[in-house]
C-alpha cells in the first residue's frame, strides 16, 4: 500500500510539474527566419535578431498550450545594412510607427505524429490577421549541464505581405508578395 501511495504522489508531482507550465524562448538557440523571392529568379533571406516569446502549457498535451511572441522590427537583418534600413521605412515595416510584430496563438491542433497546426493572430503594422503555422514538436530534454528542462519546436508558414500593409512594389515582380517564414524555437522551463 505504501508503494502505491508513493507512486500516486510521484505521478501527481510529475503532472503538476508540467501542467500549464511557462516556458520562455531561449534566444541563443532559436531563430526567426524569412525568405522572399527577388526578381523572380533568386531569394533574399533574412531574420529578426531580437524577440521575446513564451509557451504556456504541458508538453504531454500541447493542444491546450498557448504561444505568445513579440518581435522587434528594428532587429531585421538581411546582412545588407542599406536593405535593412529600407525595410524599416514606411515602404515596408515602418519600424518608427510600428516597432513590433506580435503573434498570439488561438489553437493548436494535432495533425500527425509530432505534427500540429498552430493557429493564431499575427499583427504587423497594426493589422491583425489569422495565420496557420505547420508546427513540428521536437521533444523535451533535461539539460544535465545546467539543470534546465528544454522544449523544442519548428514552425513554418507562408504569408502574403500585402495582407499586412507591406505593399512596396505592388506588382510583386521585383519583390514577391509571398514570404516564407521558418522559425526554430527552443524554450526553457521557468523554475
PDB file of C-alpha atoms in Angstrom:
ATOM      1  CA  UNK A   1       0.000   0.000   0.000  1.00  0.00           C
ATOM      2  CA  UNK A   2       2.868   2.338   0.819  1.00  0.00           C
ATOM      3  CA  UNK A   3       4.359   1.781  -2.685  1.00  0.00           C
ATOM      4  CA  UNK A   4       1.024   2.611  -4.326  1.00  0.00           C
ATOM      5  CA  UNK A   5       0.736   5.812  -2.275  1.00  0.00           C
ATOM      6  CA  UNK A   6       4.294   6.832  -3.224  1.00  0.00           C
ATOM      7  CA  UNK A   7       3.604   6.093  -6.904  1.00  0.00           C
ATOM      8  CA  UNK A   8       0.418   8.170  -6.730  1.00  0.00           C
ATOM      9  CA  UNK A   9       2.262  11.121  -5.129  1.00  0.00           C
ATOM     10  CA  UNK A  10       5.090  10.873  -7.693  1.00  0.00           C
ATOM     11  CA  UNK A  11       2.571  10.815 -10.551  1.00  0.00           C
ATOM     12  CA  UNK A  12       0.729  13.843  -9.180  1.00  0.00           C
ATOM     13  CA  UNK A  13       4.021  15.700  -8.763  1.00  0.00           C
ATOM     14  CA  UNK A  14       5.138  14.970 -12.336  1.00  0.00           C
ATOM     15  CA  UNK A  15       1.756  16.026 -13.753  1.00  0.00           C
ATOM     16  CA  UNK A  16       1.757  19.179 -11.640  1.00  0.00           C
ATOM     17  CA  UNK A  17       5.305  19.975 -12.765  1.00  0.00           C
ATOM     18  CA  UNK A  18       4.254  20.266 -16.423  1.00  0.00           C
ATOM     19  CA  UNK A  19       0.592  21.294 -16.025  1.00  0.00           C
ATOM     20  CA  UNK A  20       0.311  24.667 -17.778  1.00  0.00           C
ATOM     21  CA  UNK A  21       3.960  25.462 -17.095  1.00  0.00           C
ATOM     22  CA  UNK A  22       5.546  28.594 -18.534  1.00  0.00           C
ATOM     23  CA  UNK A  23       8.432  28.130 -20.941  1.00  0.00           C
ATOM     24  CA  UNK A  24      10.439  31.129 -22.186  1.00  0.00           C
ATOM     25  CA  UNK A  25      12.177  31.193 -25.548  1.00  0.00           C
ATOM     26  CA  UNK A  26      15.933  30.632 -25.433  1.00  0.00           C
ATOM     27  CA  UNK A  27      17.190  33.343 -27.805  1.00  0.00           C
ATOM     28  CA  UNK A  28      20.636  31.744 -28.093  1.00  0.00           C
ATOM     29  CA  UNK A  29      19.113  28.578 -29.585  1.00  0.00           C
ATOM     30  CA  UNK A  30      16.161  29.965 -31.543  1.00  0.00           C
ATOM     31  CA  UNK A  31      15.906  31.585 -34.971  1.00  0.00           C
ATOM     32  CA  UNK A  32      13.195  33.649 -36.718  1.00  0.00           C
ATOM     33  CA  UNK A  33      13.999  33.484 -40.433  1.00  0.00           C
ATOM     34  CA  UNK A  34      12.266  34.620 -43.611  1.00  0.00           C
ATOM     35  CA  UNK A  35      12.824  34.222 -47.316  1.00  0.00           C
ATOM     36  CA  UNK A  36      11.351  36.176 -50.246  1.00  0.00           C
ATOM     37  CA  UNK A  37      11.750  35.696 -53.991  1.00  0.00           C
ATOM     38  CA  UNK A  38      13.674  38.533 -55.673  1.00  0.00           C
ATOM     39  CA  UNK A  39      13.278  39.468 -59.352  1.00  0.00           C
ATOM     40  CA  UNK A  40      11.606  36.120 -59.908  1.00  0.00           C
ATOM     41  CA  UNK A  41      14.978  34.355 -60.105  1.00  0.00           C
ATOM     42  CA  UNK A  42      16.528  34.192 -56.634  1.00  0.00           C
ATOM     43  CA  UNK A  43      15.741  34.572 -52.944  1.00  0.00           C
ATOM     44  CA  UNK A  44      16.692  37.057 -50.249  1.00  0.00           C
ATOM     45  CA  UNK A  45      16.924  35.592 -46.768  1.00  0.00           C
ATOM     46  CA  UNK A  46      16.744  37.450 -43.502  1.00  0.00           C
ATOM     47  CA  UNK A  47      15.978  37.134 -39.845  1.00  0.00           C
ATOM     48  CA  UNK A  48      14.917  39.052 -36.771  1.00  0.00           C
ATOM     49  CA  UNK A  49      17.549  39.104 -34.031  1.00  0.00           C
ATOM     50  CA  UNK A  50      15.516  40.454 -31.082  1.00  0.00           C
ATOM     51  CA  UNK A  51      12.300  38.877 -29.821  1.00  0.00           C
ATOM     52  CA  UNK A  52      10.546  37.606 -26.724  1.00  0.00           C
ATOM     53  CA  UNK A  53       8.352  34.566 -26.600  1.00  0.00           C
ATOM     54  CA  UNK A  54       6.688  32.106 -24.318  1.00  0.00           C
ATOM     55  CA  UNK A  55       4.780  28.872 -24.394  1.00  0.00           C
ATOM     56  CA  UNK A  56       2.377  28.159 -21.560  1.00  0.00           C
ATOM     57  CA  UNK A  57       1.314  24.556 -21.494  1.00  0.00           C
ATOM     58  CA  UNK A  58       2.079  20.924 -20.904  1.00  0.00           C
ATOM     59  CA  UNK A  59       4.387  19.047 -23.305  1.00  0.00           C
ATOM     60  CA  UNK A  60       2.212  15.956 -22.791  1.00  0.00           C
ATOM     61  CA  UNK A  61      -0.836  17.825 -24.114  1.00  0.00           C
ATOM     62  CA  UNK A  62       0.346  20.560 -26.500  1.00  0.00           C
ATOM     63  CA  UNK A  63      -3.175  21.177 -27.798  1.00  0.00           C
ATOM     64  CA  UNK A  64      -4.071  23.032 -24.597  1.00  0.00           C
ATOM     65  CA  UNK A  65      -0.981  25.259 -24.808  1.00  0.00           C
ATOM     66  CA  UNK A  66      -0.586  28.875 -25.855  1.00  0.00           C
ATOM     67  CA  UNK A  67       2.245  30.697 -27.664  1.00  0.00           C
ATOM     68  CA  UNK A  68       2.920  34.445 -27.403  1.00  0.00           C
ATOM     69  CA  UNK A  69       5.637  36.306 -29.315  1.00  0.00           C
ATOM     70  CA  UNK A  70       6.781  39.874 -29.773  1.00  0.00           C
ATOM     71  CA  UNK A  71       9.438  40.698 -32.386  1.00  0.00           C
ATOM     72  CA  UNK A  72      11.491  43.916 -32.507  1.00  0.00           C
ATOM     73  CA  UNK A  73      11.138  45.168 -36.101  1.00  0.00           C
ATOM     74  CA  UNK A  74      14.342  47.216 -35.760  1.00  0.00           C
ATOM     75  CA  UNK A  75      16.264  43.953 -35.404  1.00  0.00           C
ATOM     76  CA  UNK A  76      15.582  42.908 -39.024  1.00  0.00           C
ATOM     77  CA  UNK A  77      18.809  41.571 -40.511  1.00  0.00           C
ATOM     78  CA  UNK A  78      19.430  40.583 -44.130  1.00  0.00           C
ATOM     79  CA  UNK A  79      23.220  41.111 -43.839  1.00  0.00           C
ATOM     80  CA  UNK A  80      22.957  44.247 -46.020  1.00  0.00           C
ATOM     81  CA  UNK A  81      22.675  47.429 -43.940  1.00  0.00           C
ATOM     82  CA  UNK A  82      21.178  49.547 -46.754  1.00  0.00           C
ATOM     83  CA  UNK A  83      18.436  46.950 -47.363  1.00  0.00           C
ATOM     84  CA  UNK A  84      17.785  46.561 -43.607  1.00  0.00           C
ATOM     85  CA  UNK A  85      17.382  50.335 -43.278  1.00  0.00           C
ATOM     86  CA  UNK A  86      14.943  50.337 -46.210  1.00  0.00           C
ATOM     87  CA  UNK A  87      12.905  47.527 -44.609  1.00  0.00           C
ATOM     88  CA  UNK A  88      12.483  49.734 -41.511  1.00  0.00           C
ATOM     89  CA  UNK A  89      10.915  52.585 -43.533  1.00  0.00           C
ATOM     90  CA  UNK A  90       7.249  53.105 -44.384  1.00  0.00           C
ATOM     91  CA  UNK A  91       7.837  51.278 -47.680  1.00  0.00           C
ATOM     92  CA  UNK A  92       7.873  48.070 -45.627  1.00  0.00           C
ATOM     93  CA  UNK A  93       7.510  47.788 -41.832  1.00  0.00           C
ATOM     94  CA  UNK A  94       7.600  51.467 -40.695  1.00  0.00           C
ATOM     95  CA  UNK A  95       9.550  50.492 -37.563  1.00  0.00           C
ATOM     96  CA  UNK A  96       9.266  54.008 -36.131  1.00  0.00           C
ATOM     97  CA  UNK A  97       5.462  53.880 -36.014  1.00  0.00           C
ATOM     98  CA  UNK A  98       5.067  50.084 -35.596  1.00  0.00           C
ATOM     99  CA  UNK A  99       8.149  48.915 -33.650  1.00  0.00           C
ATOM    100  CA  UNK A 100       6.941  45.377 -33.013  1.00  0.00           C
ATOM    101  CA  UNK A 101       5.300  42.432 -34.697  1.00  0.00           C
ATOM    102  CA  UNK A 102       3.181  40.171 -32.464  1.00  0.00           C
ATOM    103  CA  UNK A 103       1.808  36.649 -32.576  1.00  0.00           C
ATOM    104  CA  UNK A 104      -0.699  35.110 -30.174  1.00  0.00           C
ATOM    105  CA  UNK A 105      -1.931  31.575 -30.685  1.00  0.00           C
ATOM    106  CA  UNK A 106      -5.632  30.745 -30.572  1.00  0.00           C
ATOM    107  CA  UNK A 107      -5.413  26.963 -31.009  1.00  0.00           C
ATOM    108  CA  UNK A 108      -3.056  24.053 -31.547  1.00  0.00           C
ATOM    109  CA  UNK A 109      -4.445  21.038 -33.418  1.00  0.00           C
ATOM    110  CA  UNK A 110      -2.700  17.690 -33.795  1.00  0.00           C
ATOM    111  CA  UNK A 111      -2.269  16.682 -37.447  1.00  0.00           C
ATOM    112  CA  UNK A 112       0.096  13.693 -37.174  1.00  0.00           C
ATOM    113  CA  UNK A 113       2.897  12.226 -35.091  1.00  0.00           C
ATOM    114  CA  UNK A 114       4.646  15.261 -33.563  1.00  0.00           C
ATOM    115  CA  UNK A 115       2.829  17.403 -36.198  1.00  0.00           C
ATOM    116  CA  UNK A 116       0.402  20.209 -35.357  1.00  0.00           C
ATOM    117  CA  UNK A 117      -1.382  23.177 -36.876  1.00  0.00           C
ATOM    118  CA  UNK A 118      -0.563  26.266 -34.829  1.00  0.00           C
ATOM    119  CA  UNK A 119      -3.314  28.821 -35.434  1.00  0.00           C
ATOM    120  CA  UNK A 120      -3.175  32.366 -34.156  1.00  0.00           C
ATOM    121  CA  UNK A 121      -3.310  36.073 -34.807  1.00  0.00           C
ATOM    122  CA  UNK A 122      -0.331  37.871 -36.316  1.00  0.00           C
ATOM    123  CA  UNK A 123      -0.074  41.657 -36.088  1.00  0.00           C
ATOM    124  CA  UNK A 124       2.174  43.638 -38.426  1.00  0.00           C
ATOM    125  CA  UNK A 125       1.765  47.419 -38.902  1.00  0.00           C
ATOM    126  CA  UNK A 126      -1.286  47.269 -36.554  1.00  0.00           C
ATOM    127  CA  UNK A 127      -3.042  44.908 -38.983  1.00  0.00           C
ATOM    128  CA  UNK A 128      -4.079  41.638 -37.351  1.00  0.00           C
ATOM    129  CA  UNK A 129      -4.834  38.568 -39.445  1.00  0.00           C
ATOM    130  CA  UNK A 130      -5.227  34.874 -38.634  1.00  0.00           C
ATOM    131  CA  UNK A 131      -2.316  32.682 -39.725  1.00  0.00           C
ATOM    132  CA  UNK A 132      -1.627  28.944 -39.561  1.00  0.00           C
ATOM    133  CA  UNK A 133       1.835  27.520 -38.975  1.00  0.00           C
ATOM    134  CA  UNK A 134       2.855  23.930 -39.594  1.00  0.00           C
ATOM    135  CA  UNK A 135       4.315  23.074 -36.189  1.00  0.00           C
ATOM    136  CA  UNK A 136       6.701  20.190 -35.501  1.00  0.00           C
ATOM    137  CA  UNK A 137       7.254  19.173 -31.890  1.00  0.00           C
ATOM    138  CA  UNK A 138      10.952  18.402 -31.431  1.00  0.00           C
ATOM    139  CA  UNK A 139      10.695  16.971 -27.946  1.00  0.00           C
ATOM    140  CA  UNK A 140      11.572  17.508 -24.300  1.00  0.00           C
ATOM    141  CA  UNK A 141      15.008  17.207 -22.686  1.00  0.00           C
ATOM    142  CA  UNK A 142      16.520  17.717 -19.267  1.00  0.00           C
ATOM    143  CA  UNK A 143      19.778  19.658 -19.792  1.00  0.00           C
ATOM    144  CA  UNK A 144      22.159  17.904 -17.408  1.00  0.00           C
ATOM    145  CA  UNK A 145      24.780  20.648 -17.700  1.00  0.00           C
ATOM    146  CA  UNK A 146      22.556  23.446 -16.408  1.00  0.00           C
ATOM    147  CA  UNK A 147      19.700  21.525 -14.828  1.00  0.00           C
ATOM    148  CA  UNK A 148      17.167  23.173 -17.158  1.00  0.00           C
ATOM    149  CA  UNK A 149      14.297  21.432 -18.906  1.00  0.00           C
ATOM    150  CA  UNK A 150      14.116  22.306 -22.623  1.00  0.00           C
ATOM    151  CA  UNK A 151      11.322  22.083 -25.167  1.00  0.00           C
ATOM    152  CA  UNK A 152      11.815  22.323 -28.946  1.00  0.00           C
ATOM    153  CA  UNK A 153       9.647  23.236 -31.943  1.00  0.00           C
ATOM    154  CA  UNK A 154       9.933  24.164 -35.588  1.00  0.00           C
ATOM    155  CA  UNK A 155       7.216  26.222 -37.285  1.00  0.00           C
ATOM    156  CA  UNK A 156       6.726  27.388 -40.865  1.00  0.00           C
ATOM    157  CA  UNK A 157       4.153  29.273 -42.892  1.00  0.00           C
ATOM    158  CA  UNK A 158       3.843  31.461 -45.963  1.00  0.00           C
ATOM    159  CA  UNK A 159       2.382  34.964 -45.636  1.00  0.00           C
ATOM    160  CA  UNK A 160       1.098  37.396 -48.234  1.00  0.00           C
ATOM    161  CA  UNK A 161       2.839  40.648 -47.235  1.00  0.00           C
ATOM    162  CA  UNK A 162       0.066  42.715 -48.874  1.00  0.00           C
ATOM    163  CA  UNK A 163      -2.376  41.360 -46.263  1.00  0.00           C
ATOM    164  CA  UNK A 164      -0.364  43.257 -43.630  1.00  0.00           C
ATOM    165  CA  UNK A 165       0.078  46.544 -45.482  1.00  0.00           C
ATOM    166  CA  UNK A 166       3.646  45.788 -46.593  1.00  0.00           C
ATOM    167  CA  UNK A 167       2.884  46.878 -50.147  1.00  0.00           C
ATOM    168  CA  UNK A 168       6.155  48.175 -51.622  1.00  0.00           C
ATOM    169  CA  UNK A 169       6.396  47.018 -55.256  1.00  0.00           C
ATOM    170  CA  UNK A 170       2.648  46.353 -55.611  1.00  0.00           C
ATOM    171  CA  UNK A 171       3.223  44.387 -58.820  1.00  0.00           C
ATOM    172  CA  UNK A 172       5.227  41.799 -56.862  1.00  0.00           C
ATOM    173  CA  UNK A 173       7.623  41.475 -59.807  1.00  0.00           C
ATOM    174  CA  UNK A 174      10.797  42.648 -58.052  1.00  0.00           C
ATOM    175  CA  UNK A 175       9.838  41.532 -54.536  1.00  0.00           C
ATOM    176  CA  UNK A 176       7.365  38.649 -54.357  1.00  0.00           C
ATOM    177  CA  UNK A 177       4.198  39.031 -52.328  1.00  0.00           C
ATOM    178  CA  UNK A 178       4.658  35.671 -50.561  1.00  0.00           C
ATOM    179  CA  UNK A 179       7.110  35.474 -47.670  1.00  0.00           C
ATOM    180  CA  UNK A 180       8.243  32.098 -46.344  1.00  0.00           C
ATOM    181  CA  UNK A 181       8.655  32.112 -42.548  1.00  0.00           C
ATOM    182  CA  UNK A 182      10.752  29.423 -40.801  1.00  0.00           C
ATOM    183  CA  UNK A 183      11.050  29.523 -37.031  1.00  0.00           C
ATOM    184  CA  UNK A 184      13.229  27.229 -34.928  1.00  0.00           C
ATOM    185  CA  UNK A 185      12.376  27.506 -31.255  1.00  0.00           C
ATOM    186  CA  UNK A 186      13.925  26.209 -28.073  1.00  0.00           C
ATOM    187  CA  UNK A 187      12.231  27.020 -24.787  1.00  0.00           C
ATOM    188  CA  UNK A 188      13.453  26.746 -21.202  1.00  0.00           C
ATOM    189  CA  UNK A 189      11.046  25.858 -18.418  1.00  0.00           C
ATOM    190  CA  UNK A 190      10.576  28.693 -15.937  1.00  0.00           C
ATOM    191  CA  UNK A 191      11.560  27.490 -12.483  1.00  0.00           C
TER     192      UNK A 191
END
